[in-house]
mmCIF file of C-alpha atoms and ligand atoms in Angstrom:
data_model
loop_
_atom_site.group_PDB
_atom_site.id
_atom_site.type_symbol
_atom_site.label_atom_id
_atom_site.label_comp_id
_atom_site.label_asym_id
_atom_site.label_seq_id
_atom_site.Cartn_x
_atom_site.Cartn_y
_atom_site.Cartn_z
ATOM 1 C CA MET A 1 31.433 89.471 54.595
ATOM 2 C CA THR A 2 32.543 85.849 54.710
ATOM 3 C CA TYR A 3 30.423 83.277 56.550
ATOM 4 C CA ALA A 4 31.105 79.626 57.404
ATOM 5 C CA ALA A 5 28.206 77.461 56.193
ATOM 6 C CA ILE A 6 27.643 73.974 57.587
ATOM 7 C CA THR A 7 27.663 71.862 54.417
ATOM 8 C CA GLY A 8 28.316 68.370 55.780
ATOM 9 C CA TRP A 9 27.393 66.364 58.840
ATOM 10 C CA GLY A 10 27.970 62.824 60.033
ATOM 11 C CA LYS A 11 27.689 60.927 63.286
ATOM 12 C CA CYS A 12 29.309 57.774 64.610
ATOM 13 C CA MET A 13 27.445 56.121 67.448
ATOM 14 C CA PRO A 14 28.964 52.987 69.006
ATOM 15 C CA PRO A 15 26.294 50.270 68.883
ATOM 16 C CA ALA A 16 26.544 48.747 72.401
ATOM 17 C CA THR A 17 23.669 50.066 74.519
ATOM 18 C CA LEU A 18 23.657 50.311 78.321
ATOM 19 C CA THR A 19 20.117 50.424 79.678
ATOM 20 C CA ASN A 20 18.877 51.730 83.012
ATOM 21 C CA GLU A 21 18.191 48.114 83.937
ATOM 22 C CA ASP A 22 21.837 47.236 83.190
ATOM 23 C CA LEU A 23 22.943 50.008 85.573
ATOM 24 C CA SER A 24 20.671 48.709 88.297
ATOM 25 C CA LYS A 25 22.579 45.391 88.205
ATOM 26 C CA PHE A 26 25.635 46.965 89.895
ATOM 27 C CA LEU A 27 24.327 50.279 91.290
ATOM 28 C CA ASP A 28 21.620 51.126 93.822
ATOM 29 C CA THR A 29 19.411 52.759 91.185
ATOM 30 C CA ASN A 30 16.385 52.016 89.059
ATOM 31 C CA ASP A 31 14.703 52.920 85.762
ATOM 32 C CA GLU A 32 11.962 54.940 87.467
ATOM 33 C CA TRP A 33 14.464 57.227 89.265
ATOM 34 C CA ILE A 34 16.659 57.773 86.214
ATOM 35 C CA VAL A 35 13.793 58.464 83.806
ATOM 36 C CA SER A 36 11.897 60.771 86.168
ATOM 37 C CA ARG A 37 14.993 62.808 87.236
ATOM 38 C CA THR A 38 16.866 62.914 83.915
ATOM 39 C CA GLY A 39 14.723 61.658 80.999
ATOM 40 C CA MET A 40 17.447 59.109 80.157
ATOM 41 C CA LYS A 41 16.591 55.525 79.220
ATOM 42 C CA GLU A 42 19.842 54.305 77.675
ATOM 43 C CA ARG A 43 23.321 55.399 76.598
ATOM 44 C CA ARG A 44 26.134 53.959 74.454
ATOM 45 C CA VAL A 45 29.453 52.413 75.493
ATOM 46 C CA SER A 46 32.184 52.442 72.863
ATOM 47 C CA HIS A 47 34.292 49.385 71.973
ATOM 48 C CA VAL A 48 36.725 51.583 69.991
ATOM 49 C CA SER A 49 38.855 54.634 70.741
ATOM 50 C CA ALA A 50 37.502 58.167 70.493
ATOM 51 C CA THR A 51 39.739 58.861 67.486
ATOM 52 C CA GLU A 52 38.266 55.872 65.615
ATOM 53 C CA MET A 53 34.772 57.242 66.170
ATOM 54 C CA ALA A 54 35.961 60.684 65.050
ATOM 55 C CA VAL A 55 37.472 59.301 61.832
ATOM 56 C CA ILE A 56 34.214 57.576 60.852
ATOM 57 C CA ALA A 57 32.152 60.689 61.665
ATOM 58 C CA ALA A 58 34.577 62.903 59.712
ATOM 59 C CA LYS A 59 34.466 60.587 56.662
ATOM 60 C CA ARG A 60 30.665 60.654 56.739
ATOM 61 C CA ALA A 61 30.614 64.460 57.055
ATOM 62 C CA LEU A 62 33.056 64.798 54.127
ATOM 63 C CA ALA A 63 30.904 62.540 51.911
ATOM 64 C CA CYS A 64 27.822 64.500 52.950
ATOM 65 C CA ALA A 65 29.504 67.752 51.835
ATOM 66 C CA GLY A 66 30.764 66.116 48.631
ATOM 67 C CA ILE A 67 34.438 66.904 49.292
ATOM 68 C CA GLU A 68 37.695 64.999 49.791
ATOM 69 C CA GLY A 69 40.020 65.097 52.789
ATOM 70 C CA GLY A 70 42.627 66.888 50.649
ATOM 71 C CA GLN A 71 40.353 69.944 50.430
ATOM 72 C CA VAL A 72 40.222 70.384 54.225
ATOM 73 C CA ASP A 73 42.534 73.046 55.631
ATOM 74 C CA LEU A 74 41.497 72.966 59.304
ATOM 75 C CA ILE A 75 40.479 70.207 61.742
ATOM 76 C CA ILE A 76 39.319 71.016 65.273
ATOM 77 C CA TYR A 77 38.771 68.068 67.593
ATOM 78 C CA GLY A 78 36.486 69.097 70.480
ATOM 79 C CA SER A 79 36.702 66.761 73.475
ATOM 80 C CA CYS A 80 37.746 66.380 77.107
ATOM 81 C CA SER A 81 38.438 62.630 76.970
ATOM 82 C CA ASN A 82 41.340 62.525 74.522
ATOM 83 C CA ASP A 83 42.937 59.175 73.711
ATOM 84 C CA GLU A 84 46.313 60.829 74.208
ATOM 85 C CA GLN A 85 47.718 64.305 74.781
ATOM 86 C CA VAL A 86 50.797 64.156 72.577
ATOM 87 C CA PRO A 87 50.400 63.963 69.655
ATOM 88 C CA ASN A 88 47.035 65.660 69.497
ATOM 89 C CA CYS A 89 44.004 63.667 68.396
ATOM 90 C CA ALA A 90 43.071 65.969 65.499
ATOM 91 C CA SER A 91 46.298 64.950 63.743
ATOM 92 C CA GLY A 92 45.192 61.293 63.983
ATOM 93 C CA VAL A 93 41.952 62.167 62.191
ATOM 94 C CA GLN A 94 43.978 64.189 59.669
ATOM 95 C CA VAL A 95 46.098 61.174 58.689
ATOM 96 C CA ALA A 96 43.092 58.850 58.416
ATOM 97 C CA ILE A 97 41.110 61.159 56.114
ATOM 98 C CA GLY A 98 44.086 62.242 54.001
ATOM 99 C CA ALA A 99 43.780 65.923 54.893
ATOM 100 C CA THR A 100 47.451 66.513 54.066
ATOM 101 C CA LYS A 101 47.267 70.319 53.912
ATOM 102 C CA ALA A 102 45.173 70.827 57.066
ATOM 103 C CA ALA A 103 46.082 72.533 60.324
ATOM 104 C CA SER A 104 44.885 70.396 63.241
ATOM 105 C CA MET A 105 44.161 71.154 66.854
ATOM 106 C CA ASP A 106 42.329 69.819 69.909
ATOM 107 C CA LEU A 107 40.053 72.039 71.973
ATOM 108 C CA ASN A 108 38.714 71.253 75.438
ATOM 109 C CA THR A 109 35.938 73.172 77.166
ATOM 110 C CA ALA A 110 34.254 69.943 78.367
ATOM 111 C CA CYS A 111 30.642 69.577 77.180
ATOM 112 C CA THR A 112 30.772 72.830 75.156
ATOM 113 C CA SER A 113 33.902 71.767 73.237
ATOM 114 C CA PHE A 114 32.061 71.258 69.929
ATOM 115 C CA LEU A 115 30.392 74.665 70.054
ATOM 116 C CA TYR A 116 33.553 76.493 71.124
ATOM 117 C CA SER A 117 35.308 74.669 68.254
ATOM 118 C CA LEU A 118 32.562 75.806 65.867
ATOM 119 C CA THR A 119 33.245 79.380 66.971
ATOM 120 C CA ALA A 120 37.019 78.983 66.521
ATOM 121 C CA ALA A 121 36.685 77.415 63.051
ATOM 122 C CA THR A 122 34.154 80.039 61.936
ATOM 123 C CA ALA A 123 36.435 82.853 63.119
ATOM 124 C CA MET A 124 39.361 81.331 61.207
ATOM 125 C CA ILE A 125 37.250 81.029 58.062
ATOM 126 C CA ARG A 126 36.006 84.615 58.419
ATOM 127 C CA THR A 127 39.538 85.932 58.759
ATOM 128 C CA GLY A 128 40.776 83.947 55.754
ATOM 129 C CA VAL A 129 43.023 81.598 57.739
ATOM 130 C CA ALA A 130 41.024 78.602 56.463
ATOM 131 C CA LYS A 131 38.368 77.953 53.813
ATOM 132 C CA THR A 132 37.182 74.453 54.627
ATOM 133 C CA ALA A 133 37.103 72.998 58.140
ATOM 134 C CA ILE A 134 36.009 69.853 59.927
ATOM 135 C CA VAL A 135 34.735 70.381 63.463
ATOM 136 C CA ILE A 136 34.365 67.284 65.629
ATOM 137 C CA GLY A 137 32.561 66.721 68.919
ATOM 138 C CA VAL A 138 33.605 63.402 70.405
ATOM 139 C CA GLU A 139 33.641 61.825 73.843
ATOM 140 C CA LEU A 140 34.753 58.496 75.243
ATOM 141 C CA ILE A 141 33.674 58.893 78.839
ATOM 142 C CA SER A 142 33.218 55.247 79.793
ATOM 143 C CA PRO A 143 36.899 54.581 80.735
ATOM 144 C CA PHE A 144 36.926 57.735 82.926
ATOM 145 C CA MET A 145 33.600 57.114 84.621
ATOM 146 C CA ASP A 146 33.424 56.362 88.321
ATOM 147 C CA TRP A 147 31.063 53.463 87.734
ATOM 148 C CA ASP A 148 30.497 52.941 91.454
ATOM 149 C CA ASN A 149 29.027 56.426 91.952
ATOM 150 C CA ARG A 150 25.333 56.424 91.072
ATOM 151 C CA ASN A 151 25.253 60.243 91.131
ATOM 152 C CA VAL A 152 27.226 60.370 87.888
ATOM 153 C CA ALA A 153 27.401 56.864 86.382
ATOM 154 C CA VAL A 154 23.814 56.981 85.087
ATOM 155 C CA LEU A 155 24.191 60.340 83.336
ATOM 156 C CA PHE A 156 26.823 59.932 80.617
ATOM 157 C CA GLY A 157 27.470 58.064 77.389
ATOM 158 C CA ASP A 158 29.966 57.803 74.514
ATOM 159 C CA GLY A 159 29.488 59.144 70.991
ATOM 160 C CA CYS A 160 30.711 61.361 68.190
ATOM 161 C CA ALA A 161 29.644 63.590 65.311
ATOM 162 C CA ALA A 162 31.372 65.998 62.946
ATOM 163 C CA VAL A 163 30.429 68.839 60.605
ATOM 164 C CA VAL A 164 32.102 70.408 57.571
ATOM 165 C CA LEU A 165 32.269 74.199 57.397
ATOM 166 C CA GLN A 166 32.895 76.006 54.102
ATOM 167 C CA ALA A 167 33.483 79.680 53.383
ATOM 168 C CA THR A 168 30.553 81.407 51.673
ATOM 169 C CA ASP A 169 29.241 84.894 50.917
ATOM 170 C CA LYS A 170 25.740 83.775 51.893
ATOM 171 C CA GLN A 171 24.543 84.595 55.386
ATOM 172 C CA GLU A 172 24.784 81.004 56.667
ATOM 173 C CA GLY A 173 26.398 79.169 59.572
ATOM 174 C CA ILE A 174 26.951 81.050 62.822
ATOM 175 C CA LEU A 175 25.125 84.403 62.837
ATOM 176 C CA GLY A 176 26.135 85.141 66.418
ATOM 177 C CA GLU A 177 27.183 83.460 69.631
ATOM 178 C CA GLU A 178 27.573 84.184 73.303
ATOM 179 C CA LEU A 179 30.427 82.475 75.159
ATOM 180 C CA GLY A 180 31.199 82.591 78.853
ATOM 181 C CA CYS A 181 32.469 80.705 81.844
ATOM 182 C CA LEU A 182 30.962 80.731 85.338
ATOM 183 C CA ALA A 183 34.391 80.027 86.789
ATOM 184 C CA ASP A 184 33.338 80.722 90.378
ATOM 185 C CA ALA A 185 31.412 77.430 90.107
ATOM 186 C CA ARG A 186 34.308 75.418 88.641
ATOM 187 C CA GLN A 187 34.543 73.331 91.832
ATOM 188 C CA THR A 188 31.050 71.883 91.231
ATOM 189 C CA LEU A 189 32.338 69.437 88.617
ATOM 190 C CA ARG A 190 35.811 67.924 88.746
ATOM 191 C CA VAL A 191 36.987 64.547 87.495
ATOM 192 C CA ARG A 192 39.777 63.580 89.886
ATOM 193 C CA GLY A 193 42.195 61.187 88.226
ATOM 194 C CA MET A 194 42.513 62.810 84.770
ATOM 195 C CA GLY A 195 45.697 64.853 84.387
ATOM 196 C CA THR A 196 49.254 65.272 85.637
ATOM 197 C CA ALA A 197 48.143 66.586 89.031
ATOM 198 C CA TYR A 198 47.064 63.010 89.760
ATOM 199 C CA THR A 199 49.605 60.957 87.813
ATOM 200 C CA ASN A 200 52.309 62.871 89.706
ATOM 201 C CA ARG A 201 50.813 61.431 92.873
ATOM 202 C CA GLY A 202 50.796 57.851 91.658
ATOM 203 C CA VAL A 203 47.206 57.666 90.452
ATOM 204 C CA THR A 204 46.588 55.425 87.458
ATOM 205 C CA SER A 205 45.191 57.648 84.724
ATOM 206 C CA GLY A 206 41.455 57.087 84.481
ATOM 207 C CA ASP A 207 41.095 55.737 88.019
ATOM 208 C CA THR A 208 38.677 58.513 88.816
ATOM 209 C CA GLU A 209 36.463 59.970 91.467
ATOM 210 C CA TRP A 210 34.034 62.689 90.459
ATOM 211 C CA ASP A 211 33.265 65.802 92.504
ATOM 212 C CA PHE A 212 29.726 66.541 91.362
ATOM 213 C CA ASP A 213 27.258 69.010 92.893
ATOM 214 C CA GLY A 214 24.308 68.121 90.667
ATOM 215 C CA GLN A 215 21.814 70.559 92.106
ATOM 216 C CA GLU A 216 24.174 73.558 91.918
ATOM 217 C CA ILE A 217 25.215 72.654 88.362
ATOM 218 C CA PHE A 218 21.541 72.307 87.439
ATOM 219 C CA LYS A 219 20.746 75.795 88.748
ATOM 220 C CA ARG A 220 23.774 77.499 87.206
ATOM 221 C CA ALA A 221 23.327 75.656 83.891
ATOM 222 C CA VAL A 222 19.732 76.832 83.535
ATOM 223 C CA GLN A 223 20.592 80.448 84.464
ATOM 224 C CA GLY A 224 23.667 80.473 82.216
ATOM 225 C CA MET A 225 21.986 78.993 79.157
ATOM 226 C CA VAL A 226 18.909 81.221 79.468
ATOM 227 C CA GLN A 227 21.097 84.345 79.758
ATOM 228 C CA ALA A 228 23.302 83.278 76.834
ATOM 229 C CA SER A 229 20.264 82.436 74.670
ATOM 230 C CA GLN A 230 18.593 85.760 75.398
ATOM 231 C CA ALA A 231 21.828 87.667 74.769
ATOM 232 C CA VAL A 232 22.533 86.043 71.408
ATOM 233 C CA MET A 233 18.951 86.510 70.223
ATOM 234 C CA LYS A 234 19.125 90.193 71.198
ATOM 235 C CA LYS A 235 22.516 90.633 69.524
ATOM 236 C CA CYS A 236 21.175 89.155 66.267
ATOM 237 C CA GLY A 237 17.833 90.997 66.459
ATOM 238 C CA VAL A 238 15.673 87.865 66.571
ATOM 239 C CA THR A 239 12.845 86.846 68.898
ATOM 240 C CA PRO A 240 11.997 83.410 70.323
ATOM 241 C CA ASP A 241 9.238 83.148 67.676
ATOM 242 C CA ASP A 242 11.877 83.352 64.932
ATOM 243 C CA ILE A 243 13.651 80.226 66.208
ATOM 244 C CA ASP A 244 12.764 77.166 64.100
ATOM 245 C CA LEU A 245 14.731 74.509 65.968
ATOM 246 C CA VAL A 246 16.587 74.266 69.286
ATOM 247 C CA VAL A 247 19.509 71.810 69.414
ATOM 248 C CA PRO A 248 20.638 72.065 73.043
ATOM 249 C CA HIS A 249 23.214 70.305 75.152
ATOM 250 C CA GLN A 250 21.414 67.335 76.738
ATOM 251 C CA ALA A 251 22.525 66.783 80.337
ATOM 252 C CA ASN A 252 19.010 66.421 81.729
ATOM 253 C CA LEU A 253 15.536 66.658 80.175
ATOM 254 C CA ARG A 254 14.436 68.908 83.064
ATOM 255 C CA ILE A 255 17.298 71.334 82.370
ATOM 256 C CA ILE A 256 16.298 71.544 78.691
ATOM 257 C CA ASP A 257 12.657 72.050 79.650
ATOM 258 C CA ALA A 258 13.560 74.881 82.041
ATOM 259 C CA VAL A 259 15.874 76.596 79.519
ATOM 260 C CA VAL A 260 13.413 76.642 76.629
ATOM 261 C CA SER A 261 10.349 77.526 78.689
ATOM 262 C CA ARG A 262 12.201 80.470 80.324
ATOM 263 C CA SER A 263 13.425 81.522 76.874
ATOM 264 C CA GLY A 264 9.842 81.551 75.571
ATOM 265 C CA ILE A 265 10.307 78.660 73.127
ATOM 266 C CA PRO A 266 7.919 75.642 73.048
ATOM 267 C CA MET A 267 9.330 72.127 73.655
ATOM 268 C CA GLU A 268 7.998 71.023 70.225
ATOM 269 C CA LYS A 269 10.846 73.004 68.671
ATOM 270 C CA VAL A 270 13.522 71.062 70.579
ATOM 271 C CA MET A 271 15.551 68.206 69.073
ATOM 272 C CA LEU A 272 15.852 65.640 71.885
ATOM 273 C CA THR A 273 18.318 62.758 72.094
ATOM 274 C CA VAL A 274 18.791 62.602 75.876
ATOM 275 C CA GLN A 275 16.449 59.611 76.219
ATOM 276 C CA ARG A 276 18.556 57.376 73.942
ATOM 277 C CA TYR A 277 22.113 58.677 74.431
ATOM 278 C CA GLY A 278 22.265 60.444 77.834
ATOM 279 C CA ASN A 279 24.875 63.208 78.097
ATOM 280 C CA MET A 280 27.697 62.633 75.597
ATOM 281 C CA SER A 281 29.468 65.835 76.607
ATOM 282 C CA ALA A 282 31.054 67.406 73.481
ATOM 283 C CA ALA A 283 29.321 64.928 71.158
ATOM 284 C CA THR A 284 25.817 65.786 72.314
ATOM 285 C CA VAL A 285 25.040 68.844 70.197
ATOM 286 C CA PRO A 286 26.572 67.625 66.904
ATOM 287 C CA VAL A 287 24.893 64.193 67.235
ATOM 288 C CA ALA A 288 21.534 65.907 67.851
ATOM 289 C CA LEU A 289 22.224 68.199 64.890
ATOM 290 C CA ALA A 290 22.988 65.238 62.595
ATOM 291 C CA GLU A 291 19.866 63.410 63.784
ATOM 292 C CA SER A 292 17.686 66.499 63.235
ATOM 293 C CA LEU A 293 18.743 66.244 59.554
ATOM 294 C CA GLU A 294 18.273 62.458 59.388
ATOM 295 C CA GLU A 295 14.786 62.815 60.871
ATOM 296 C CA GLY A 296 13.773 65.662 58.548
ATOM 297 C CA ARG A 297 13.404 68.168 61.372
ATOM 298 C CA MET A 298 15.907 70.621 59.891
ATOM 299 C CA LYS A 299 14.239 72.690 57.163
ATOM 300 C CA PRO A 300 16.087 74.682 54.471
ATOM 301 C CA GLY A 301 16.969 78.143 55.805
ATOM 302 C CA ALA A 302 16.069 77.211 59.421
ATOM 303 C CA LEU A 303 17.197 79.431 62.287
ATOM 304 C CA VAL A 304 18.736 77.149 64.927
ATOM 305 C CA LEU A 305 19.513 77.985 68.569
ATOM 306 C CA MET A 306 22.157 75.842 70.308
ATOM 307 C CA PRO A 307 22.569 76.523 74.066
ATOM 308 C CA ALA A 308 25.090 74.497 76.048
ATOM 309 C CA PHE A 309 27.106 74.281 79.281
ATOM 310 C CA GLY A 310 29.900 72.137 80.635
ATOM 311 C CA ALA A 311 32.512 71.789 83.348
ATOM 312 C CA GLY A 312 34.262 75.074 84.038
ATOM 313 C CA LEU A 313 31.367 75.939 84.107
ATOM 314 C CA THR A 314 31.597 76.944 80.458
ATOM 315 C CA VAL A 315 28.386 78.218 78.928
ATOM 316 C CA CYS A 316 27.350 79.338 75.450
ATOM 317 C CA ALA A 317 24.525 79.813 72.980
ATOM 318 C CA HIS A 318 24.913 79.858 69.197
ATOM 319 C CA LEU A 319 22.491 81.074 66.536
ATOM 320 C CA VAL A 320 22.987 79.275 63.233
ATOM 321 C CA ARG A 321 21.301 79.849 59.880
ATOM 322 C CA TRP A 322 20.990 76.579 57.997
ATOM 323 C CA GLY A 323 21.534 76.556 54.202
ATOM 324 C CA ASP A 324 19.295 75.222 51.428
ATOM 325 C CA ARG A 325 20.531 71.652 51.522
ATOM 326 C CA VAL A 326 19.196 69.254 54.167
ATOM 327 C CA THR A 327 20.218 65.980 52.517
ATOM 328 C CA PRO A 328 23.719 64.527 52.050
ATOM 329 C CA LEU A 329 25.413 64.820 48.630
ATOM 330 C CA ALA A 330 26.819 61.302 49.114
ATOM 331 C CA LEU A 331 27.144 58.597 51.760
ATOM 332 C CA SER A 332 30.413 57.168 53.077
ATOM 333 C CA ASP A 333 30.853 53.416 53.414
ATOM 334 C CA ALA A 334 33.094 53.870 56.504
ATOM 335 C CA GLU A 335 31.953 51.634 59.366
ATOM 336 C CA LEU A 336 33.144 50.767 62.869
ATOM 337 C CA PRO A 337 34.418 47.205 63.405
ATOM 338 C CA PRO A 338 31.741 44.915 64.876
ATOM 339 C CA VAL A 339 31.333 44.882 68.657
ATOM 340 C CA LYS A 340 31.902 41.557 70.390
ATOM 341 C CA LYS A 341 30.813 42.377 73.951
ATOM 342 C CA SER A 342 27.678 43.794 75.495
ATOM 343 C CA ALA A 343 27.807 47.313 76.960
ATOM 344 C CA LEU A 344 27.298 45.844 80.429
ATOM 345 C CA ASP A 345 30.258 43.470 79.976
ATOM 346 C CA MET A 346 32.468 46.358 78.815
ATOM 347 C CA VAL A 347 31.493 48.404 81.876
ATOM 348 C CA GLN A 348 32.152 45.438 84.166
ATOM 349 C CA ASP A 349 35.618 45.104 82.571
ATOM 350 C CA ILE A 350 36.348 48.786 83.283
ATOM 351 C CA ARG A 351 35.160 48.397 86.877
ATOM 352 C CA ALA A 352 37.373 45.337 87.340
ATOM 353 C CA ARG A 353 40.426 47.242 86.039
ATOM 354 C CA LYS A 354 40.152 50.022 88.602
ATOM 355 C CA HIS A 355 42.404 49.687 91.619
ATOM 356 C CA ARG A 356 40.726 52.193 93.841
ATOM 357 C CA ASP A 357 42.421 51.369 97.130
ATOM 358 C CA THR A 358 45.996 51.763 95.886
ATOM 359 C CA SER A 359 45.453 55.136 94.241
ATOM 360 C CA LYS A 360 42.816 56.834 96.362
ATOM 361 C CA ALA A 361 45.322 58.762 98.472
ATOM 362 C CA GLY A 362 46.616 60.627 95.439
ATOM 363 C CA LEU A 363 43.186 61.882 94.423
ATOM 364 C CA HIS A 364 42.855 64.429 97.243
ATOM 365 C CA GLY A 365 44.885 67.157 98.955
ATOM 366 C CA LEU A 366 45.759 69.057 95.761
ATOM 367 C CA THR A 367 45.897 72.353 97.640
ATOM 368 C CA PHE A 368 46.766 74.647 94.740
ATOM 369 C CA ILE A 369 44.176 73.233 92.344
ATOM 370 C CA GLU A 370 41.474 72.903 94.973
ATOM 371 C CA GLN A 371 41.789 76.575 95.965
ATOM 372 C CA MET A 372 40.991 77.756 92.430
HETATM 373 C C1 COA B 1 22.151 64.880 88.983
HETATM 374 C C2 COA B 1 20.673 65.184 88.962
HETATM 375 C C3 COA B 1 20.010 64.308 87.916
HETATM 376 C C4 COA B 1 20.078 64.835 90.311
HETATM 377 O O1 COA B 1 18.693 65.141 90.313
HETATM 378 P P1 COA B 1 18.018 65.834 91.599
HETATM 379 O O2 COA B 1 16.584 65.905 91.347
HETATM 380 O O3 COA B 1 18.779 67.131 91.806
HETATM 381 O O4 COA B 1 18.290 64.763 92.687
HETATM 382 P P2 COA B 1 19.001 65.008 94.120
HETATM 383 O O5 COA B 1 20.392 65.485 93.922
HETATM 384 O O6 COA B 1 18.070 65.822 94.890
HETATM 385 O O7 COA B 1 19.047 63.548 94.709
HETATM 386 C C5 COA B 1 17.927 63.019 95.299
HETATM 387 C C6 COA B 1 18.225 61.673 95.881
HETATM 388 O O8 COA B 1 18.444 60.719 94.825
HETATM 389 C C7 COA B 1 19.623 59.987 95.106
HETATM 390 N N1 COA B 1 20.230 59.585 93.861
HETATM 391 C C8 COA B 1 21.228 60.196 93.160
HETATM 392 N N2 COA B 1 21.501 59.491 92.063
HETATM 393 C C9 COA B 1 20.665 58.413 92.061
HETATM 394 C C10 COA B 1 20.476 57.349 91.173
HETATM 395 N N3 COA B 1 21.193 57.194 90.051
HETATM 396 N N4 COA B 1 19.521 56.441 91.474
HETATM 397 C C11 COA B 1 18.792 56.540 92.571
HETATM 398 N N5 COA B 1 18.925 57.545 93.464
HETATM 399 C C12 COA B 1 19.854 58.471 93.192
HETATM 400 C C13 COA B 1 20.474 60.928 95.890
HETATM 401 O O9 COA B 1 21.403 60.189 96.660
HETATM 402 C C14 COA B 1 19.451 61.612 96.767
HETATM 403 O O10 COA B 1 19.142 60.773 97.842
HETATM 404 P P3 COA B 1 18.950 61.383 99.330
HETATM 405 O O11 COA B 1 17.835 62.374 99.189
HETATM 406 O O12 COA B 1 18.608 60.190 100.124
HETATM 407 O O13 COA B 1 20.275 62.007 99.645
HETATM 408 C C15 COA B 1 20.435 66.690 88.642
HETATM 409 O O14 COA B 1 20.803 67.477 89.732
HETATM 410 C C16 COA B 1 21.199 67.142 87.414
HETATM 411 O O15 COA B 1 20.854 66.778 86.308
HETATM 412 N N6 COA B 1 22.213 67.995 87.584
HETATM 413 C C17 COA B 1 23.002 68.541 86.501
HETATM 414 C C18 COA B 1 23.531 67.510 85.539
HETATM 415 C C19 COA B 1 24.935 67.749 85.175
HETATM 416 O O16 COA B 1 25.623 68.453 85.833
HETATM 417 N N7 COA B 1 25.449 67.129 84.153
HETATM 418 C C20 COA B 1 26.843 67.240 83.794
HETATM 419 C C21 COA B 1 27.310 68.574 83.415
HETATM 420 S S1 COA B 1 27.452 68.786 81.692
#
């Protein structure tokens, strides 16, 4: 049987940091509320496009795996905040890393996009369609954020990471996964202002309002991730004691706490990044994975559980067997250009650009979409 081992990893975090105190300068919020309800202290705001972050992360992952772009035959770009729709973003990464013989595609399941992409790439490697793949989780949420809504503005951040998958006979990479979608709850999270439904009605793309039922999402996310985690452990014949490391989606520290405690796994086994990066949607799990290696928390042969959820409400849990290598074969010298503005200044620029009054009418009354 062919498996798809994770042999390279690399992250690209934009340096500009937006603190809770920064947020309290333009929102009715405070550090105490944000930390106690979410565990978040700061998040990043990118000064470059999502594709630029993805290129740097992909170059770092390639160096880590000790391979060249020309050896890659599949690129999957997991994201819901694409720089553009046509052409796809994966092809932009392909050009920049010289992956001339690769197939390239974008995949959007919101916050679970990286893990769904990992499943798709693994399946293509198992069936012989590809041998070497790059899977990217990237998100540039800041331009799409409704920065005047404290219910959502404090929760998200930008970021990116990528992994290299390579075909192997060894039992490594994904051992099993559980994928699902709690579609009856899809109305709980909607970003109005992204997509043709809105541009057709005269809305400037990115001039958003978020429908966000935080408490309902919280409840469904915990239930969904616990069920998916239990199902994948059962399918693979492992118990919570067998799990060495949990690398979960990080939308809220209290959600993570509830998921692992109900799954019978102690918090000490969880790789946490929520305090420094907030929720980076598709980038969250791969960034946490890369940092678990940088911090020496990933041990050779570790069994890793990765539960996640996102808008849809998509839900999943993956069981991954890590290989022998936990250090990079080489380091890339690829770097982002320097940032000239503070994160707060960049957010204030985005806020200033939004023309809410002129476009608001087009954000509502989408009968067909709203009935689904
Ligand atoms: C959003 C979330 C943090 C809110 O936490 P909560 O404990 O459920 O808080 P509540 O919704 O009960 O809000 C309590 C109060 O805080 C207020 N509040 C909301 N955001 C606030 C903020 N940033 N600062 C201060 N007060 C805030 C609310 O207005 C509410 O006030 P009210 O009681 O006067 O109406 C939590 O529900 C959550 O994490 N949900 C899921 C996260 C998620 O969906 N992420 C994205 C999907 S991937």
